Amino acid sequence: MIQSLAPNFNYLTRADQEDLVALVQGLGDPDERISILMDIGPGLAGLEPDLQEDLVLFAEGLDQPWECASAVQALGTGVAGLAPNLQERLVSLAEGLEDQEHRAAAVDGFGASVAGLDRELQQRLVSLAEGLEDQEHRASAVQGLGAGVAGLDRELQQRLVSLAEGLGDQEDRALAVNSLGAGVAGLDRELQQRLVSLAEGLGDQEDRALAVQGLGAGVAGLDRELQQRLVSLAEGLDQVHGAFALQGFGTAVGGLALDLQQRLVRLVEGLDQVHGAFALRDLGTGVGGLARELQERLVKLAEGFEDQEHRGTALIGLGAGLAGLARDLQRRLVRLAEGLGEPEDRASALRGFGAGLPKLASELQKRIVVLAESIDDHEYLVRALEGLRPGLAGLAPDLQRRIAALARGPDEPEYRARALAALLP
């Protein structure tokens, strides 16, 4: 419940926010405290400044080093939303941890939020990662900071890439490239080349697929040669690992030249139905950026899946790209979702449709709302509503009222709370 509210803490009353912080402070079980802090962390920016400080002070007062490290890891996810003095206090907490495993865990928590810190604090976190003697812990820290690499200056970016290159274990290198890959478009050509070369040097298919999956997220920001090398790496993988690697390209696939798009679509078409569905779950999110012929081939592929569960899985991705398709292809995808018999599969399909809802014709919007209304299992209804949430504000008032009525339907407190949370902006 708290996790679902995290992006909307600013909509809570002052009293509700105070109760939330008091809940953390009053719990006696350390595991429960950390669990709630993990839920709160991403939404820190929505809390009142004095309550943010209360949480940092709470972390500073923890006696157990492992709990302190876990608290920093949790709060680090929302560190960019804190005042500079609170940011500095969290970094100091990480630096003060004596055990390397605890320091690595704390650094890992800053993740993508490292881009929101000033240069001095970024430098201190990179230095923390460099100072970890155990390779496993160093790898963990690089994986965490790698998510924010695009927000660092060139010197700090190079130091992280060098850390990745220096990891002796192939799996650790693959995990590091996977993390750094999300920000690869923000690196200069030399550093991009070094990461692609790292991926090419991995001998194990699982490790190579992991590296390609990460780099695929930033493929649109690479030059033609590096894009082609990544596509070639994906083509060299077997079915299982190829499907895994393809999931990384997602929305970035639209930034490729037509011939490279065609090669990726052929790869999906060559997979069996199980792996094809999982590849489409993520690659399909970029379907709106493909040439019309390729869009139709992917829609046809999903229509051809015999197992309804596989169709539902494919629609998670293809549905996310729904708004970028021609009207006839939109109708085919909605019709495909309407043909799913199981509540779980219908909920999976609706998970994908949310973001594109406002851009659909009213006829298709109504059909999607009817689909949600057809789900009588409260667990799957909540999943569907959570998926539709990004586009609810773009619906006509009568459709919004129908969704609100659905959210009030579950009797179980947990499901009703989650359903109502899905209505928040």
Short mmCIF file of N, CA and C in Angstrom, two decimals, residues 184-271:
data_model
loop_
_atom_site.label_atom_id
_atom_site.label_comp_id
_atom_site.label_asym_id
_atom_site.label_seq_id
_atom_site.Cartn_x
_atom_site.Cartn_y
_atom_site.Cartn_z
N VAL A 184 23.98 4.76 -21.60
CA VAL A 184 25.06 4.76 -22.58
C VAL A 184 24.93 5.91 -23.58
N ALA A 185 23.71 6.35 -23.87
CA ALA A 185 23.53 7.45 -24.82
C ALA A 185 24.13 8.75 -24.30
N GLY A 186 24.33 8.86 -22.98
CA GLY A 186 24.90 10.07 -22.39
C GLY A 186 26.41 10.06 -22.30
N LEU A 187 27.04 9.01 -22.83
CA LEU A 187 28.49 8.91 -22.82
C LEU A 187 29.06 9.34 -24.16
N ASP A 188 30.36 9.70 -24.18
CA ASP A 188 30.96 10.01 -25.47
C ASP A 188 31.29 8.72 -26.22
N ARG A 189 31.66 8.85 -27.47
CA ARG A 189 31.83 7.70 -28.35
C ARG A 189 32.87 6.71 -27.83
N GLU A 190 33.95 7.22 -27.26
CA GLU A 190 35.01 6.32 -26.77
C GLU A 190 34.48 5.41 -25.65
N LEU A 191 33.74 6.00 -24.71
CA LEU A 191 33.22 5.21 -23.60
C LEU A 191 32.14 4.24 -24.07
N GLN A 192 31.32 4.68 -25.03
CA GLN A 192 30.33 3.78 -25.62
C GLN A 192 31.01 2.57 -26.25
N GLN A 193 32.06 2.85 -27.00
CA GLN A 193 32.82 1.79 -27.66
C GLN A 193 33.40 0.81 -26.65
N ARG A 194 33.90 1.33 -25.56
CA ARG A 194 34.49 0.45 -24.54
C ARG A 194 33.44 -0.47 -23.92
N LEU A 195 32.21 0.04 -23.73
CA LEU A 195 31.15 -0.80 -23.17
C LEU A 195 30.70 -1.87 -24.16
N VAL A 196 30.57 -1.51 -25.43
CA VAL A 196 30.19 -2.50 -26.44
C VAL A 196 31.28 -3.56 -26.55
N SER A 197 32.53 -3.15 -26.50
CA SER A 197 33.64 -4.11 -26.55
C SER A 197 33.61 -5.05 -25.34
N LEU A 198 33.26 -4.50 -24.18
CA LEU A 198 33.12 -5.34 -22.99
C LEU A 198 32.07 -6.42 -23.22
N ALA A 199 30.93 -6.02 -23.82
CA ALA A 199 29.87 -6.99 -24.09
C ALA A 199 30.35 -8.06 -25.08
N GLU A 200 31.08 -7.64 -26.11
CA GLU A 200 31.57 -8.58 -27.13
C GLU A 200 32.58 -9.56 -26.54
N GLY A 201 33.26 -9.16 -25.49
CA GLY A 201 34.29 -10.01 -24.90
C GLY A 201 33.78 -11.03 -23.92
N LEU A 202 32.48 -11.03 -23.67
CA LEU A 202 31.90 -11.99 -22.72
C LEU A 202 31.63 -13.31 -23.43
N GLY A 203 32.22 -14.37 -22.92
CA GLY A 203 32.11 -15.67 -23.59
C GLY A 203 30.82 -16.41 -23.33
N ASP A 204 30.24 -16.24 -22.16
CA ASP A 204 29.03 -16.97 -21.79
C ASP A 204 27.80 -16.28 -22.37
N GLN A 205 26.89 -17.06 -22.98
CA GLN A 205 25.71 -16.48 -23.62
C GLN A 205 24.83 -15.71 -22.62
N GLU A 206 24.69 -16.25 -21.43
CA GLU A 206 23.86 -15.57 -20.43
C GLU A 206 24.43 -14.22 -20.08
N ASP A 207 25.76 -14.16 -19.90
CA ASP A 207 26.40 -12.89 -19.58
C ASP A 207 26.30 -11.92 -20.74
N ARG A 208 26.50 -12.42 -21.96
CA ARG A 208 26.43 -11.55 -23.14
C ARG A 208 25.02 -10.99 -23.31
N ALA A 209 24.03 -11.85 -23.10
CA ALA A 209 22.63 -11.40 -23.23
C ALA A 209 22.31 -10.32 -22.21
N LEU A 210 22.82 -10.48 -21.00
CA LEU A 210 22.59 -9.49 -19.95
C LEU A 210 23.19 -8.14 -20.33
N ALA A 211 24.40 -8.18 -20.88
CA ALA A 211 25.07 -6.94 -21.30
C ALA A 211 24.33 -6.29 -22.46
N VAL A 212 23.93 -7.08 -23.44
CA VAL A 212 23.21 -6.55 -24.60
C VAL A 212 21.87 -5.96 -24.18
N GLN A 213 21.20 -6.63 -23.26
CA GLN A 213 19.91 -6.13 -22.79
C GLN A 213 20.06 -4.73 -22.20
N GLY A 214 21.10 -4.51 -21.39
CA GLY A 214 21.32 -3.20 -20.81
C GLY A 214 21.67 -2.15 -21.84
N LEU A 215 22.56 -2.48 -22.77
CA LEU A 215 22.98 -1.53 -23.80
C LEU A 215 21.84 -1.25 -24.78
N GLY A 216 20.95 -2.23 -24.97
CA GLY A 216 19.83 -2.03 -25.88
C GLY A 216 18.96 -0.86 -25.50
N ALA A 217 18.86 -0.58 -24.20
CA ALA A 217 18.02 0.53 -23.73
C ALA A 217 18.51 1.88 -24.25
N GLY A 218 19.80 1.97 -24.54
CA GLY A 218 20.36 3.23 -25.03
C GLY A 218 20.82 3.17 -26.47
N VAL A 219 20.38 2.14 -27.21
CA VAL A 219 20.90 1.90 -28.55
C VAL A 219 20.65 3.07 -29.50
N ALA A 220 19.56 3.81 -29.30
CA ALA A 220 19.25 4.92 -30.20
C ALA A 220 20.29 6.03 -30.11
N GLY A 221 21.05 6.09 -29.02
CA GLY A 221 22.06 7.13 -28.85
C GLY A 221 23.44 6.74 -29.34
N LEU A 222 23.55 5.54 -29.94
CA LEU A 222 24.83 5.09 -30.48
C LEU A 222 24.92 5.40 -31.97
N ASP A 223 26.15 5.43 -32.50
CA ASP A 223 26.27 5.61 -33.95
C ASP A 223 25.97 4.29 -34.67
N ARG A 224 25.86 4.37 -35.98
CA ARG A 224 25.43 3.22 -36.78
C ARG A 224 26.30 1.98 -36.55
N GLU A 225 27.61 2.17 -36.47
CA GLU A 225 28.50 1.01 -36.32
C GLU A 225 28.24 0.28 -35.00
N LEU A 226 28.13 1.04 -33.92
CA LEU A 226 27.92 0.42 -32.62
C LEU A 226 26.52 -0.21 -32.54
N GLN A 227 25.52 0.43 -33.15
CA GLN A 227 24.19 -0.17 -33.20
C GLN A 227 24.25 -1.54 -33.90
N GLN A 228 24.96 -1.56 -35.03
CA GLN A 228 25.04 -2.80 -35.80
C GLN A 228 25.76 -3.90 -35.00
N ARG A 229 26.78 -3.50 -34.26
CA ARG A 229 27.50 -4.49 -33.45
C ARG A 229 26.59 -5.07 -32.35
N LEU A 230 25.72 -4.23 -31.79
CA LEU A 230 24.80 -4.73 -30.77
C LEU A 230 23.77 -5.68 -31.37
N VAL A 231 23.22 -5.31 -32.53
CA VAL A 231 22.25 -6.19 -33.19
C VAL A 231 22.91 -7.52 -33.54
N SER A 232 24.15 -7.48 -34.00
CA SER A 232 24.88 -8.71 -34.34
C SER A 232 25.08 -9.58 -33.10
N LEU A 233 25.35 -8.95 -31.96
CA LEU A 233 25.47 -9.70 -30.72
C LEU A 233 24.17 -10.41 -30.38
N ALA A 234 23.04 -9.71 -30.56
CA ALA A 234 21.74 -10.33 -30.28
C ALA A 234 21.48 -11.49 -31.24
N GLU A 235 21.87 -11.33 -32.48
CA GLU A 235 21.66 -12.39 -33.48
C GLU A 235 22.48 -13.64 -33.19
N GLY A 236 23.56 -13.47 -32.45
CA GLY A 236 24.43 -14.61 -32.16
C GLY A 236 24.02 -15.42 -30.95
N LEU A 237 22.90 -15.07 -30.34
CA LEU A 237 22.44 -15.76 -29.12
C LEU A 237 21.40 -16.82 -29.47
N ASP A 238 21.29 -17.83 -28.60
CA ASP A 238 20.26 -18.85 -28.81
C ASP A 238 18.89 -18.30 -28.41
N GLN A 239 17.85 -19.13 -28.54
CA GLN A 239 16.47 -18.67 -28.32
C GLN A 239 16.27 -18.04 -26.94
N VAL A 240 16.67 -18.78 -25.92
CA VAL A 240 16.43 -18.31 -24.55
C VAL A 240 17.12 -16.97 -24.32
N HIS A 241 18.40 -16.92 -24.63
CA HIS A 241 19.18 -15.71 -24.34
C HIS A 241 18.87 -14.60 -25.34
N GLY A 242 18.51 -14.97 -26.57
CA GLY A 242 18.13 -13.97 -27.56
C GLY A 242 16.88 -13.22 -27.12
N ALA A 243 15.89 -13.96 -26.62
CA ALA A 243 14.66 -13.33 -26.14
C ALA A 243 14.96 -12.39 -24.98
N PHE A 244 15.84 -12.82 -24.09
CA PHE A 244 16.21 -12.00 -22.94
C PHE A 244 16.89 -10.71 -23.39
N ALA A 245 17.81 -10.83 -24.36
CA ALA A 245 18.52 -9.65 -24.86
C ALA A 245 17.58 -8.68 -25.55
N LEU A 246 16.64 -9.21 -26.34
CA LEU A 246 15.72 -8.36 -27.09
C LEU A 246 14.85 -7.50 -26.19
N GLN A 247 14.58 -7.99 -24.99
CA GLN A 247 13.74 -7.23 -24.06
C GLN A 247 14.33 -5.86 -23.75
N GLY A 248 15.64 -5.72 -23.91
CA GLY A 248 16.28 -4.45 -23.56
C GLY A 248 16.05 -3.34 -24.56
N PHE A 249 15.79 -3.68 -25.84
CA PHE A 249 15.72 -2.65 -26.87
C PHE A 249 14.47 -1.77 -26.73
N GLY A 250 13.35 -2.36 -26.35
CA GLY A 250 12.14 -1.62 -26.01
C GLY A 250 11.86 -0.40 -26.86
N THR A 251 11.60 0.73 -26.18
CA THR A 251 11.23 1.95 -26.88
C THR A 251 12.34 2.48 -27.77
N ALA A 252 13.59 2.06 -27.54
CA ALA A 252 14.71 2.57 -28.32
C ALA A 252 14.74 2.03 -29.74
N VAL A 253 13.99 0.97 -30.01
CA VAL A 253 14.06 0.32 -31.32
C VAL A 253 13.66 1.28 -32.44
N GLY A 254 12.80 2.25 -32.14
CA GLY A 254 12.39 3.21 -33.16
C GLY A 254 13.50 4.12 -33.61
N GLY A 255 14.61 4.18 -32.87
CA GLY A 255 15.73 5.03 -33.24
C GLY A 255 16.73 4.36 -34.16
N LEU A 256 16.42 3.13 -34.58
CA LEU A 256 17.32 2.40 -35.47
C LEU A 256 16.91 2.58 -36.93
N ALA A 257 17.87 2.39 -37.82
CA ALA A 257 17.57 2.41 -39.26
C ALA A 257 16.68 1.23 -39.61
N LEU A 258 15.96 1.32 -40.72
CA LEU A 258 14.99 0.30 -41.11
C LEU A 258 15.60 -1.09 -41.20
N ASP A 259 16.80 -1.20 -41.74
CA ASP A 259 17.38 -2.54 -41.90
C ASP A 259 17.68 -3.18 -40.55
N LEU A 260 18.06 -2.38 -39.56
CA LEU A 260 18.32 -2.92 -38.23
C LEU A 260 17.01 -3.26 -37.52
N GLN A 261 15.97 -2.45 -37.73
CA GLN A 261 14.65 -2.79 -37.19
C GLN A 261 14.19 -4.13 -37.76
N GLN A 262 14.39 -4.31 -39.07
CA GLN A 262 13.97 -5.55 -39.73
C GLN A 262 14.70 -6.76 -39.14
N ARG A 263 15.98 -6.58 -38.87
CA ARG A 263 16.74 -7.70 -38.31
C ARG A 263 16.24 -8.08 -36.92
N LEU A 264 15.87 -7.08 -36.12
CA LEU A 264 15.35 -7.38 -34.79
C LEU A 264 13.97 -8.04 -34.86
N VAL A 265 13.12 -7.58 -35.77
CA VAL A 265 11.80 -8.20 -35.92
C VAL A 265 11.95 -9.64 -36.40
N ARG A 266 12.88 -9.88 -37.31
CA ARG A 266 13.12 -11.27 -37.76
C ARG A 266 13.56 -12.15 -36.60
N LEU A 267 14.36 -11.57 -35.71
CA LEU A 267 14.79 -12.34 -34.54
C LEU A 267 13.58 -12.75 -33.70
N VAL A 268 12.66 -11.83 -33.48
CA VAL A 268 11.46 -12.16 -32.70
C VAL A 268 10.64 -13.23 -33.41
N GLU A 269 10.48 -13.08 -34.71
CA GLU A 269 9.70 -14.05 -35.49
C GLU A 269 10.32 -15.44 -35.47
N GLY A 270 11.61 -15.51 -35.23
CA GLY A 270 12.29 -16.80 -35.21
C GLY A 270 12.23 -17.51 -33.87
N LEU A 271 11.66 -16.85 -32.86
CA LEU A 271 11.57 -17.45 -31.53
C LEU A 271 10.34 -18.33 -31.42
#
